Tab-separated table of C-alpha atoms in Angstrom:
chain	number	residue	atom	x	y	z
A	1	ARG	CA	22.591	-20.258	-60.585
A	2	ALA	CA	18.891	-20.098	-61.030
A	3	ARG	CA	17.263	-17.533	-58.761
A	4	VAL	CA	15.125	-19.138	-56.178
A	5	ARG	CA	11.769	-17.175	-55.850
A	6	ARG	CA	10.918	-16.831	-52.052
A	7	GLU	CA	7.458	-16.667	-51.146
A	8	PRO	CA	6.374	-14.105	-48.597
A	9	ARG	CA	7.189	-15.571	-45.133
A	10	GLN	CA	4.868	-15.599	-42.258
A	11	PRO	CA	6.301	-14.370	-38.931
A	12	ALA	CA	7.843	-17.261	-37.007
A	13	ARG	CA	8.997	-17.848	-33.474
A	14	GLY	CA	12.618	-17.107	-32.656
A	15	ARG	CA	13.177	-20.682	-31.599
A	16	GLU	CA	11.882	-21.965	-34.983
A	17	LEU	CA	14.458	-19.868	-36.704
A	18	ARG	CA	17.222	-21.103	-34.582
A	19	ALA	CA	16.218	-24.673	-35.117
A	20	LEU	CA	16.282	-24.096	-38.858
A	21	ARG	CA	19.730	-22.672	-38.671
A	22	ARG	CA	20.961	-25.668	-36.737
A	23	VAL	CA	19.636	-28.053	-39.520
A	24	ALA	CA	20.677	-26.053	-42.449
A	25	ARG	CA	23.645	-27.300	-44.476
A	26	PRO	CA	26.831	-25.098	-44.450
A	27	ASP	CA	26.627	-24.729	-48.357
A	28	ASP	CA	22.911	-23.927	-48.430
A	29	SER	CA	23.383	-20.143	-48.583
A	30	GLN	CA	19.907	-19.465	-49.882
A	31	VAL	CA	18.267	-20.795	-46.775
A	32	ARG	CA	20.605	-18.852	-44.515
A	33	ARG	CA	20.056	-15.618	-46.530
A	34	ALA	CA	16.382	-16.199	-46.190
A	35	LEU	CA	16.676	-16.567	-42.436
A	36	ASP	CA	18.870	-13.593	-42.011
A	37	ASP	CA	16.469	-11.373	-44.309
A	38	ASP	CA	13.582	-12.593	-42.111
A	39	ALA	CA	15.341	-11.546	-38.935
A	40	MET	CA	15.984	-7.893	-40.263
A	41	THR	CA	12.352	-7.504	-41.551
A	42	PRO	CA	10.387	-4.359	-40.196
A	43	ARG	CA	8.916	-4.744	-36.603
A	44	GLY	CA	5.369	-5.469	-37.994
A	45	GLU	CA	6.766	-8.549	-39.856
A	46	SER	CA	9.463	-9.497	-37.214
A	47	PRO	CA	9.572	-13.100	-36.045
A	48	SER	CA	9.948	-11.581	-32.389
A	49	ASP	CA	6.633	-9.772	-32.468
A	50	ASP	CA	5.622	-11.645	-29.364
A	51	ASP	CA	8.720	-10.703	-27.698
A	52	VAL	CA	8.192	-7.078	-28.608
A	53	ASP	CA	4.602	-7.277	-27.224
A	54	ASP	CA	5.927	-8.674	-23.995
A	55	ALA	CA	8.421	-5.893	-23.741
A	56	ARG	CA	5.700	-3.270	-24.329
A	57	ASP	CA	3.445	-4.919	-21.711
A	58	ALA	CA	6.238	-5.009	-19.167
A	59	ALA	CA	7.091	-1.383	-19.832
A	60	SER	CA	3.421	-0.457	-19.544
A	61	ALA	CA	3.063	-2.370	-16.257
A	62	GLY	CA	6.267	-0.794	-14.975
A	63	ALA	CA	5.019	2.625	-15.798
A	64	LEU	CA	1.755	1.823	-13.992
A	65	LEU	CA	3.761	0.691	-10.842
A	66	GLY	CA	5.870	3.826	-11.054
A	67	LEU	CA	2.603	6.057	-11.148
A	68	PHE	CA	1.095	4.248	-8.165
A	69	MET	CA	4.289	4.629	-6.159
A	70	LEU	CA	4.285	8.373	-6.726
A	71	VAL	CA	0.744	8.770	-5.785
A	72	SER	CA	1.014	6.538	-2.786
A	73	ALA	CA	3.843	8.582	-1.541
A	74	LEU	CA	1.850	11.811	-1.981
A	75	VAL	CA	-1.073	10.238	-0.093
A	76	TYR	CA	1.033	9.377	2.775
A	77	VAL	CA	2.897	12.620	2.933
A	78	ASP	CA	-0.354	13.942	4.250
A	79	ARG	CA	-0.163	11.560	7.278
A	80	GLY	CA	3.390	12.767	8.052
A	81	ILE	CA	2.532	16.458	7.747
A	82	ALA	CA	-0.406	15.781	10.219
A	83	SER	CA	2.167	13.954	12.579
A	84	SER	CA	4.608	16.808	12.246
A	85	ALA	CA	1.985	19.279	13.201
A	86	ALA	CA	1.728	17.519	16.614
A	87	VAL	CA	5.413	17.760	17.166
A	88	SER	CA	5.580	21.601	16.567
A	89	GLY	CA	2.237	22.278	18.185
A	90	ALA	CA	1.032	22.505	21.873
A	91	PRO	CA	-2.481	22.918	23.280
A	92	ARG	CA	-3.567	26.161	24.936
A	93	SER	CA	-2.641	26.216	28.616
A	94	ALA	CA	-2.003	28.548	31.606
A	95	ARG	CA	1.660	28.652	30.849
A	96	GLU	CA	1.048	29.155	26.949
A	97	PRO	CA	-2.437	30.817	26.628
A	98	ALA	CA	-2.336	30.946	22.905
A	99	GLY	CA	-0.727	27.429	22.409
A	100	ARG	CA	1.545	26.683	19.583
A	101	GLY	CA	1.049	25.550	15.896
A	102	LEU	CA	-2.083	23.714	14.723
A	103	GLN	CA	-3.162	22.721	18.234
A	104	GLY	CA	-2.842	26.364	19.458
A	105	ALA	CA	-4.538	27.799	16.413
A	106	LEU	CA	-7.517	25.492	16.395
A	107	GLY	CA	-7.823	25.058	20.138
A	108	CYS	CA	-7.233	21.299	20.149
A	109	SER	CA	-6.189	19.382	23.277
A	110	TYR	CA	-4.212	16.149	23.116
A	111	ALA	CA	-7.364	14.148	22.916
A	112	ALA	CA	-9.000	16.385	20.336
A	113	TYR	CA	-5.961	16.315	18.098
A	114	GLY	CA	-6.061	12.442	18.169
A	115	ALA	CA	-9.736	12.760	17.174
A	116	LEU	CA	-8.804	15.123	14.430
A	117	ASN	CA	-6.544	12.406	12.986
A	118	ALA	CA	-9.405	9.901	13.496
A	119	ALA	CA	-11.455	12.104	11.233
A	120	PHE	CA	-9.497	11.122	8.301
A	121	MET	CA	-10.144	7.408	9.132
A	122	ILE	CA	-13.905	8.000	9.276
A	123	GLY	CA	-13.700	9.405	5.673
A	124	LEU	CA	-11.642	6.435	4.713
A	125	LEU	CA	-13.920	3.953	6.253
A	126	SER	CA	-16.880	5.330	4.465
A	127	GLY	CA	-15.155	5.921	1.133
A	128	ALA	CA	-13.359	2.545	0.845
A	129	PRO	CA	-16.532	0.201	0.624
A	130	ALA	CA	-18.349	2.755	-1.639
A	131	PHE	CA	-15.419	2.891	-4.178
A	132	SER	CA	-14.962	-0.747	-4.135
A	133	ALA	CA	-18.769	-1.243	-4.873
A	134	MET	CA	-18.671	1.305	-7.754
A	135	ALA	CA	-15.803	-0.423	-9.384
A	136	ASN	CA	-18.463	-2.986	-10.710
A	137	LYS	CA	-20.232	-0.370	-12.776
A	138	ALA	CA	-17.643	2.211	-13.363
A	139	CYS	CA	-13.980	2.384	-14.602
A	140	ALA	CA	-11.765	1.428	-11.575
A	141	PHE	CA	-8.915	3.682	-12.856
A	142	ARG	CA	-11.219	6.690	-13.305
A	143	LEU	CA	-12.576	6.192	-9.750
A	144	ILE	CA	-8.912	6.576	-8.512
A	145	ALA	CA	-8.737	9.879	-10.397
A	146	ILE	CA	-11.958	11.045	-8.772
A	147	GLY	CA	-10.725	10.220	-5.227
A	148	LEU	CA	-7.414	12.001	-5.654
A	149	ALA	CA	-9.365	15.155	-6.745
A	150	MET	CA	-11.387	14.852	-3.530
A	151	ALA	CA	-8.201	14.409	-1.463
A	152	ALA	CA	-6.744	17.551	-3.075
A	153	VAL	CA	-9.714	19.579	-2.128
A	154	GLY	CA	-9.644	18.327	1.395
A	155	GLU	CA	-5.931	19.179	1.763
A	156	LEU	CA	-6.680	22.669	0.765
A	157	GLY	CA	-9.539	22.798	3.355
A	158	CYS	CA	-7.050	21.684	6.167
A	159	ALA	CA	-4.788	24.619	4.957
A	160	LEU	CA	-7.534	27.094	5.327
A	161	ALA	CA	-9.379	25.644	8.371
A	162	PRO	CA	-10.420	28.430	10.796
A	163	THR	CA	-11.672	26.096	13.521
A	164	CYS	CA	-11.210	22.450	14.779
A	165	GLY	CA	-14.557	21.457	13.529
A	166	TRP	CA	-13.601	22.807	9.890
A	167	ALA	CA	-10.442	20.823	10.105
A	168	PHE	CA	-12.404	17.725	11.122
A	169	ALA	CA	-14.524	17.933	7.976
A	170	ALA	CA	-11.607	18.604	5.777
A	171	ARG	CA	-9.705	15.682	7.071
A	172	ALA	CA	-12.731	13.405	6.560
A	173	LEU	CA	-12.925	14.474	2.930
A	174	VAL	CA	-9.197	13.744	2.533
A	175	GLY	CA	-9.828	10.377	3.887
A	176	ALA	CA	-12.746	9.640	1.655
A	177	GLY	CA	-10.780	10.685	-1.376
A	178	GLU	CA	-7.786	8.689	-0.640
A	179	ALA	CA	-9.891	5.534	-0.044
A	180	SER	CA	-10.215	5.012	-3.716
A	181	PHE	CA	-6.643	4.777	-4.291
A	182	ILE	CA	-6.118	2.444	-1.176
A	183	ALA	CA	-8.978	0.183	-2.286
A	184	LEU	CA	-8.306	-0.195	-5.962
A	185	ALA	CA	-4.453	0.276	-6.569
A	186	ALA	CA	-3.168	-3.109	-5.135
A	187	PRO	CA	-5.448	-5.203	-7.347
A	188	PHE	CA	-4.025	-3.383	-10.399
A	189	ILE	CA	-0.458	-4.232	-9.283
A	190	ASP	CA	-1.394	-7.864	-8.625
A	191	ASP	CA	-2.647	-8.060	-12.147
A	192	LYS	CA	0.346	-6.477	-13.871
A	193	ALA	CA	3.197	-7.792	-11.819
A	194	PRO	CA	5.300	-10.681	-13.350
A	195	LYS	CA	5.054	-14.201	-11.992
A	196	GLY	CA	7.607	-14.771	-9.310
A	197	ALA	CA	7.851	-11.150	-8.384
A	198	LYS	CA	4.303	-10.283	-7.324
A	199	THR	CA	5.196	-9.834	-3.602
A	200	MET	CA	8.144	-7.751	-4.449
A	201	TRP	CA	6.059	-5.418	-6.723
A	202	LEU	CA	3.579	-5.049	-3.862
A	203	ALA	CA	6.497	-4.387	-1.599
A	204	MET	CA	7.765	-1.671	-3.757
A	205	PHE	CA	4.268	-0.161	-3.737
A	206	TYR	CA	3.915	-0.457	0.047
A	207	ALA	CA	7.536	0.941	0.515
A	208	CYS	CA	6.078	4.269	-0.381
A	209	VAL	CA	4.109	4.334	2.802
A	210	PRO	CA	6.905	4.932	5.213
A	211	PHE	CA	8.725	7.062	2.589
A	212	GLY	CA	5.667	9.269	2.327
A	213	VAL	CA	5.013	9.468	6.035
A	214	ALA	CA	8.697	10.184	6.820
A	215	PHE	CA	8.891	12.830	4.037
A	216	GLY	CA	5.880	14.357	5.293
A	217	ILE	CA	7.238	14.611	8.813
A	218	ALA	CA	10.441	16.134	7.520
A	219	PHE	CA	8.704	18.339	5.040
A	220	GLY	CA	6.386	19.637	7.726
A	221	GLY	CA	9.194	20.168	10.087
A	222	ALA	CA	11.036	22.302	7.493
A	223	VAL	CA	8.065	24.265	6.242
A	224	THR	CA	6.356	25.024	9.528
A	225	PRO	CA	9.073	27.100	11.192
A	226	ALA	CA	9.560	29.177	8.035
A	227	MET	CA	5.949	29.503	6.626
A	228	GLY	CA	3.527	27.990	9.192
A	229	TRP	CA	1.700	24.714	9.359
A	230	ARG	CA	-0.984	25.705	6.968
A	231	TRP	CA	1.421	26.108	4.074
A	232	ALA	CA	2.543	22.407	4.583
A	233	PHE	CA	-0.979	21.120	3.896
A	234	GLY	CA	-1.536	23.733	1.057
A	235	LEU	CA	1.596	22.705	-0.878
A	236	ASN	CA	0.810	19.001	-0.733
A	237	ALA	CA	-2.595	19.860	-2.228
A	238	CYS	CA	-0.934	21.606	-5.005
A	239	ALA	CA	1.225	18.507	-5.610
A	240	MET	CA	-1.659	16.048	-5.519
A	241	ALA	CA	-3.840	18.080	-7.945
A	242	PRO	CA	-1.625	17.252	-11.060
A	243	ALA	CA	-1.598	13.605	-10.164
A	244	ALA	CA	-5.364	13.512	-10.158
A	245	ALA	CA	-5.461	15.223	-13.583
A	246	TYR	CA	-2.947	12.944	-15.103
A	247	CYS	CA	-5.148	9.897	-13.952
A	248	PHE	CA	-8.181	11.491	-15.589
A	249	TRP	CA	-6.103	12.100	-18.856
A	250	ARG	CA	-4.118	8.778	-19.006
A	251	PRO	CA	-5.768	5.867	-20.990
A	252	ALA	CA	-7.693	3.693	-18.522
A	253	VAL	CA	-6.500	0.277	-17.387
A	254	ARG	CA	-8.915	-2.474	-17.028
A	255	MET	CA	-8.856	-4.515	-13.795
A	256	ARG	CA	-9.184	-8.291	-14.048
A	257	GLY	CA	-12.372	-9.583	-12.457
A	258	VAL	CA	-14.440	-6.332	-12.207
A	259	GLY	CA	-16.407	-4.251	-14.643
A	260	GLY	CA	-17.134	-6.966	-17.001
A	261	ASP	CA	-18.224	-6.349	-20.590
A	262	ALA	CA	-20.208	-3.389	-21.830
A	263	ASN	CA	-23.627	-5.212	-21.419
A	264	ALA	CA	-22.713	-5.979	-17.788
A	265	ARG	CA	-21.692	-2.376	-17.120
A	266	GLU	CA	-24.810	-1.145	-18.512
A	267	ALA	CA	-27.074	-3.415	-16.528
A	268	ALA	CA	-25.140	-2.366	-13.391
A	269	ALA	CA	-25.660	1.198	-14.224
A	270	THR	CA	-29.486	0.802	-14.538
A	271	SER	CA	-29.735	-1.263	-11.320
A	272	THR	CA	-31.589	0.235	-8.503
A	273	VAL	CA	-30.079	1.157	-5.162
A	274	ALA	CA	-31.786	-1.707	-3.468
A	275	SER	CA	-30.397	-4.235	-6.005
A	276	LEU	CA	-26.949	-2.875	-5.642
A	277	THR	CA	-27.090	-3.088	-1.992
A	278	ARG	CA	-28.182	-6.472	-2.014
A	279	ALA	CA	-25.380	-7.511	-4.212
A	280	PHE	CA	-22.946	-5.602	-2.007
A	281	ALA	CA	-24.287	-7.595	0.890
A	282	ARG	CA	-23.846	-10.845	-0.816
A	283	ASP	CA	-20.326	-9.981	-1.708
A	284	CYS	CA	-19.603	-8.958	1.910
A	285	LYS	CA	-21.047	-12.336	3.103
A	286	GLU	CA	-18.987	-14.385	0.751
A	287	LEU	CA	-15.944	-12.354	1.733
A	288	PHE	CA	-16.181	-12.956	5.528
A	289	GLU	CA	-16.968	-16.546	5.175
A	290	ARG	CA	-13.236	-17.125	4.027
A	291	GLU	CA	-11.617	-17.890	7.197
A	292	THR	CA	-8.011	-17.192	6.215
A	293	TYR	CA	-9.040	-13.693	5.205
A	294	VAL	CA	-10.981	-12.928	8.439
A	295	VAL	CA	-8.264	-14.244	10.619
A	296	VAL	CA	-5.466	-12.396	8.996
A	297	VAL	CA	-7.227	-9.077	8.915
A	298	LEU	CA	-7.994	-9.285	12.624
A	299	GLY	CA	-4.351	-9.709	13.227
A	300	TYR	CA	-3.481	-6.934	10.838
A	301	ALA	CA	-5.809	-4.682	13.013
A	302	ALA	CA	-3.745	-5.341	16.165
A	303	TYR	CA	-0.592	-4.531	14.246
A	304	THR	CA	-2.047	-1.339	12.683
A	305	ALA	CA	-3.038	-0.141	16.242
A	306	VAL	CA	0.607	0.045	17.121
A	307	ILE	CA	1.600	1.678	13.841
A	308	GLY	CA	-1.256	4.364	14.437
A	309	VAL	CA	0.193	5.325	17.707
A	310	TYR	CA	3.744	5.550	16.277
A	311	ALA	CA	2.553	7.662	13.300
A	312	VAL	CA	0.705	10.131	15.353
A	313	TRP	CA	2.730	10.282	18.582
A	314	GLY	CA	6.135	8.770	17.709
A	315	PRO	CA	7.957	11.904	16.752
A	316	LYS	CA	6.610	13.814	19.786
A	317	ALA	CA	7.540	10.868	22.073
A	318	GLY	CA	11.035	10.896	20.784
A	319	PHE	CA	11.327	14.569	21.338
A	320	ALA	CA	9.782	14.455	24.842
A	321	ILE	CA	12.060	11.604	25.963
A	322	PHE	CA	15.334	12.932	24.378
A	323	ARG	CA	14.670	16.695	24.513
A	324	ASP	CA	18.092	17.374	25.984
A	325	GLU	CA	19.924	15.644	23.024
A	326	LEU	CA	17.535	16.753	20.243
A	327	HIS	CA	17.119	20.270	21.409
A	328	THR	CA	14.476	21.378	18.951
A	329	SER	CA	11.245	19.709	17.603
A	330	THR	CA	12.726	20.306	14.055
A	331	ASN	CA	15.595	18.031	14.937
A	332	ALA	CA	13.183	15.407	16.073
A	333	ASP	CA	11.202	15.505	12.893
A	334	MET	CA	14.349	15.298	10.658
A	335	LEU	CA	16.183	12.552	12.606
A	336	LEU	CA	13.154	10.419	13.321
A	337	GLY	CA	11.795	10.852	9.793
A	338	ALA	CA	15.249	9.765	8.386
A	339	ILE	CA	15.016	6.566	10.480
A	340	THR	CA	11.562	5.872	9.398
A	341	VAL	CA	12.457	6.383	5.584
A	342	VAL	CA	15.430	3.963	5.815
A	343	SER	CA	13.749	1.355	7.933
A	344	GLY	CA	10.472	1.461	6.122
A	345	ILE	CA	11.788	0.993	2.702
A	346	ALA	CA	14.390	-1.491	3.615
A	347	GLY	CA	11.972	-3.579	5.736
A	348	THR	CA	9.177	-3.573	3.271
A	349	LEU	CA	11.355	-4.604	0.375
A	350	LEU	CA	12.975	-7.264	2.623
A	351	GLY	CA	9.665	-8.804	3.467
A	352	GLY	CA	8.524	-8.994	-0.084
A	353	GLY	CA	11.817	-10.401	-1.340
A	354	VAL	CA	11.736	-13.163	1.326
A	355	VAL	CA	8.261	-14.397	0.340
A	356	ASP	CA	9.128	-14.496	-3.287
A	357	LYS	CA	12.345	-16.377	-2.591
A	358	LEU	CA	10.779	-18.954	-0.420
A	359	GLY	CA	7.645	-19.302	-2.552
A	360	SER	CA	4.603	-17.283	-3.059
A	361	SER	CA	2.104	-19.020	-0.714
A	362	THR	CA	-0.143	-17.811	2.194
A	363	ALA	CA	1.804	-19.940	4.637
A	364	THR	CA	5.140	-18.579	3.781
A	365	ALA	CA	3.782	-14.998	3.758
A	366	LEU	CA	2.057	-15.590	7.319
A	367	ARG	CA	5.248	-17.198	8.815
A	368	THR	CA	7.281	-14.198	7.608
A	369	SER	CA	4.697	-11.852	9.076
A	370	ALA	CA	4.670	-13.611	12.426
A	371	ILE	CA	8.504	-13.587	12.735
A	372	ALA	CA	8.622	-9.902	11.784
A	373	ALA	CA	5.991	-8.862	14.324
A	374	VAL	CA	8.059	-10.760	17.066
A	375	GLY	CA	11.269	-9.044	16.011
A	376	GLY	CA	9.620	-5.585	15.921
A	377	PHE	CA	8.088	-6.116	19.427
A	378	VAL	CA	11.550	-7.082	21.037
A	379	CYS	CA	13.597	-4.225	19.332
A	380	LEU	CA	10.921	-1.591	19.942
A	381	GLU	CA	10.614	-2.537	23.587
A	382	LEU	CA	14.307	-2.236	24.006
A	383	ALA	CA	14.204	1.212	22.195
A	384	PHE	CA	12.037	2.643	24.831
A	385	ARG	CA	14.448	1.543	27.588
A	386	CYS	CA	17.386	3.158	26.060
A	387	GLN	CA	18.947	5.946	27.959
A	388	THR	CA	20.792	7.681	25.007
A	389	PHE	CA	19.444	8.833	21.816
A	390	ALA	CA	22.040	6.950	19.797
A	391	SER	CA	21.104	3.620	21.160
A	392	PHE	CA	17.426	4.447	20.900
A	393	ALA	CA	17.917	5.292	17.255
A	394	VAL	CA	19.674	1.927	16.578
A	395	CYS	CA	16.831	-0.117	18.199
A	396	LEU	CA	14.314	1.928	16.617
A	397	LEU	CA	15.737	1.318	13.188
A	398	ILE	CA	15.876	-2.342	13.543
A	399	GLY	CA	12.404	-2.550	15.123
A	400	GLN	CA	10.756	-0.527	12.454
A	401	MET	CA	12.438	-2.652	9.755
A	402	PHE	CA	10.842	-5.808	11.334
A	403	ALA	CA	7.656	-3.996	11.725
A	404	PHE	CA	7.400	-2.889	8.030
A	405	ALA	CA	8.658	-6.307	6.745
A	406	LEU	CA	5.154	-7.764	7.151
A	407	GLN	CA	3.371	-5.005	5.023
A	408	ALA	CA	3.775	-6.753	1.600
A	409	PRO	CA	3.141	-10.327	2.838
A	410	ILE	CA	0.014	-9.542	4.556
A	411	ASN	CA	-1.535	-7.510	1.808
A	412	ALA	CA	-0.525	-10.256	-0.516
A	413	VAL	CA	-2.548	-12.822	1.425
A	414	VAL	CA	-5.524	-10.323	1.304
A	415	LEU	CA	-5.295	-10.451	-2.414
A	416	TRP	CA	-4.533	-14.048	-2.762
A	417	SER	CA	-7.255	-15.508	-0.543
A	418	VAL	CA	-10.382	-14.233	-2.378
A	419	PRO	CA	-11.483	-14.562	-6.018
A	420	ALA	CA	-10.405	-11.976	-8.485
A	421	ARG	CA	-13.837	-10.078	-8.443
A	422	LEU	CA	-13.700	-9.667	-4.692
A	423	ARG	CA	-10.225	-8.136	-4.568
A	424	PRO	CA	-11.337	-4.426	-4.397
A	425	LEU	CA	-13.991	-5.335	-1.792
A	426	ALA	CA	-11.314	-7.339	0.128
A	427	CYS	CA	-8.933	-4.427	0.063
A	428	SER	CA	-11.557	-1.891	1.248
A	429	MET	CA	-12.917	-4.128	3.991
A	430	THR	CA	-9.425	-4.748	5.139
A	431	THR	CA	-8.982	-1.056	5.275
A	432	VAL	CA	-12.202	-0.524	7.324
A	433	THR	CA	-11.310	-3.270	9.627
A	434	ILE	CA	-7.765	-2.388	10.555
A	435	HIS	CA	-8.710	1.225	11.011
A	436	LEU	CA	-11.909	0.709	12.842
A	437	PHE	CA	-10.211	-1.666	15.302
A	438	GLY	CA	-6.699	-0.346	14.844
A	439	ASP	CA	-5.401	3.173	14.300
A	440	VAL	CA	-8.704	4.965	14.774
A	441	PRO	CA	-9.150	4.323	18.467
A	442	SER	CA	-5.483	3.822	19.401
A	443	PRO	CA	-4.283	7.550	19.077
A	444	PRO	CA	-7.059	8.997	21.135
A	445	LEU	CA	-6.800	6.298	23.673
A	446	PHE	CA	-2.989	6.922	23.849
A	447	GLY	CA	-3.612	10.608	24.263
A	448	HIS	CA	-6.196	9.934	26.984
A	449	PHE	CA	-4.035	7.772	29.094
A	450	LEU	CA	-1.037	9.940	28.392
A	451	GLU	CA	-2.419	13.103	29.920
A	452	ARG	CA	-4.543	11.347	32.593
A	453	ASP	CA	-2.163	12.147	35.437
A	454	GLY	CA	-1.411	15.772	34.145
A	455	VAL	CA	1.492	16.923	31.963
A	456	PRO	CA	3.198	13.746	30.735
A	457	THR	CA	6.807	13.093	31.882
A	458	PRO	CA	9.546	11.411	29.777
A	459	GLU	CA	9.034	8.208	31.821
A	460	ARG	CA	5.271	8.355	31.190
A	461	TRP	CA	6.019	8.589	27.363
A	462	ARG	CA	8.225	5.536	27.738
A	463	THR	CA	5.680	3.437	29.760
A	464	MET	CA	2.793	4.233	27.204
A	465	CYS	CA	4.790	3.463	24.153
A	466	SER	CA	6.022	0.173	25.630
A	467	THR	CA	2.542	-0.726	26.564
A	468	PHE	CA	0.912	-0.200	23.100
A	469	THR	CA	3.815	-2.059	21.593
A	470	LEU	CA	2.548	-5.282	23.256
A	471	LEU	CA	-0.118	-5.598	20.600
A	472	PHE	CA	2.654	-6.759	18.211
A	473	VAL	CA	2.711	-10.020	20.230
A	474	VAL	CA	-1.106	-10.463	19.599
A	475	ALA	CA	-0.547	-9.909	16.056
A	476	ALA	CA	2.288	-12.445	15.812
A	477	GLY	CA	0.245	-15.086	17.483
A	478	VAL	CA	-2.745	-14.585	15.062
A	479	PHE	CA	-0.452	-14.833	12.043
A	480	ALA	CA	1.394	-17.931	13.461
A	481	THR	CA	-1.966	-19.647	13.994
A	482	ALA	CA	-3.145	-18.874	10.471
A	483	ALA	CA	0.097	-19.946	9.085
A	484	ARG	CA	-0.200	-23.368	10.637
A	485	ARG	CA	-3.670	-23.840	9.428
A	486	ALA	CA	-2.579	-22.901	5.947
A	487	GLY	CA	0.545	-24.900	5.865
A	488	GLY	CA	1.295	-28.556	5.200
A	489	ASP	CA	-0.590	-29.160	2.167
A	490	ALA	CA	0.639	-28.594	-1.450
A	491	ARG	CA	-2.874	-27.668	-2.520
A	492	ARG	CA	-2.577	-24.500	-0.677
A	493	GLN	CA	0.466	-23.339	-2.663
A	494	ARG	CA	-0.694	-20.335	-4.637
A	495	VAL	CA	-0.927	-21.052	-8.519
A	496	LEU	CA	-0.127	-17.728	-10.244
A	497	ASP	CA	-2.215	-17.784	-13.578
A	498	ASP	CA	-2.525	-14.188	-15.000
A	499	ASP	CA	-4.193	-15.332	-18.018
A	500	ASP	CA	-7.266	-16.673	-16.249
A	501	ASP	CA	-9.933	-14.147	-16.716
A	502	ASP	CA	-12.778	-16.224	-15.348
A	503	ASP	CA	-14.393	-13.896	-12.845
A	504	SER	CA	-16.144	-16.781	-11.124
A	505	ARG	CA	-13.025	-18.634	-10.252
A	506	ASP	CA	-12.742	-19.874	-6.673
A	507	VAL	CA	-9.345	-19.972	-4.984
A	508	ASP	CA	-10.207	-21.881	-1.847
A	509	ASP	CA	-8.681	-25.197	-3.138
A	510	ARG	CA	-5.384	-23.289	-3.597
A	511	LEU	CA	-5.236	-21.022	-0.517
A	512	LEU	CA	-7.548	-22.097	2.327
A	513	PRO	CA	-7.528	-25.102	4.647
A	514	THR	CA	-10.027	-27.782	3.650
């Protein structure tokens, strides 16, 4: 047979090759050999180059998610260590002149300790808007690295603090550093997550919040009796430093909607402070004109007020109420930390999965959040009426699952209800609002009312925890109202289009009520 000279083939789609195979005659061996040879060509000439690129992109996105999950856990371990310090510590008193733990060493009362935790929030409230504004003229990924380095230095300052004032400044530095990650990480995940699984990816990210807090509580409970509370902060600083270094070293990732091209970045870099301030003010004005965003954030603040009380005082409340069954504060740390880990991870993933299953829309996310807030209120109220630790643990587990189930849906609504270029600002202003009206005032207020009538009794602990949990009802009402306004119109269904890089796109027609 005459040899058939094959011209070099251009890469073709896999489906085109399959179509050729279907139409090829059984005796046309040359066509079949050509197809088979093409399928076995080197990767650079493979007909499945697009599939390979997609796989590489997916692997890169998964690696970025894994990195952010690790950093998120380290960030929130700090919160757990601070909460554990309250369990093992006691203020100076006539019965214990030297006090115990952090409160005794630094001379902190219950109210002062609550203010010490609020110092972290002061740094967070200052740093979040600043980092979100800088994202328009600097690499957002490198800003995360700078923030983590600041947080590591602040952690070391906590470990070395000689006075309460020193510790206050160190906690503020930790908050300012962590603000970069809290403001900028979620938009990166929203960019890289696959369609139909964006809420689940956010849920995986936010599941590290309860895990980090609970691990910090358990870690602090294990390290403090053996080495002292200062070592708990110092070791966490040592763990955070390599994460910051890796974020400096790793190739930067571009965030959709911010930074722009090189000319835009150069223009922003040469702008005056006044012009940058005016641009920031315009963006804030545009952000707070979005009704869905504003309503959701106010409900989120009520929810966060309860979470703040539980994070700071929860382990100590459990130990005070069930001291006879728990015996030691270390047992309280370990058991309540384990409950928080299980309920937090399961609840957060469940909430994200439900929203993706029912449809990624603001209405679905808000309905899910309202139901979760009501379920959390009922179960947690029952928990503080239980007379045995076993029944308390069961109700606490279920209640916290409901409470954490709304984390991913609410943060998804925050990202979806604004244009791409405003997402960092939306995340940072959400952080400012929920902490300013949520867990900054609630722990000191709880501590003030708790010790108003002297040394708190177990019944006093029950009453105060039940009272503050009522704020879940307020949050549920706000979310339900927002869901009704956002529902009932197909135009409000979120359209996921990752390929749209138009920074000026407006999402009101897809997300907000007309």
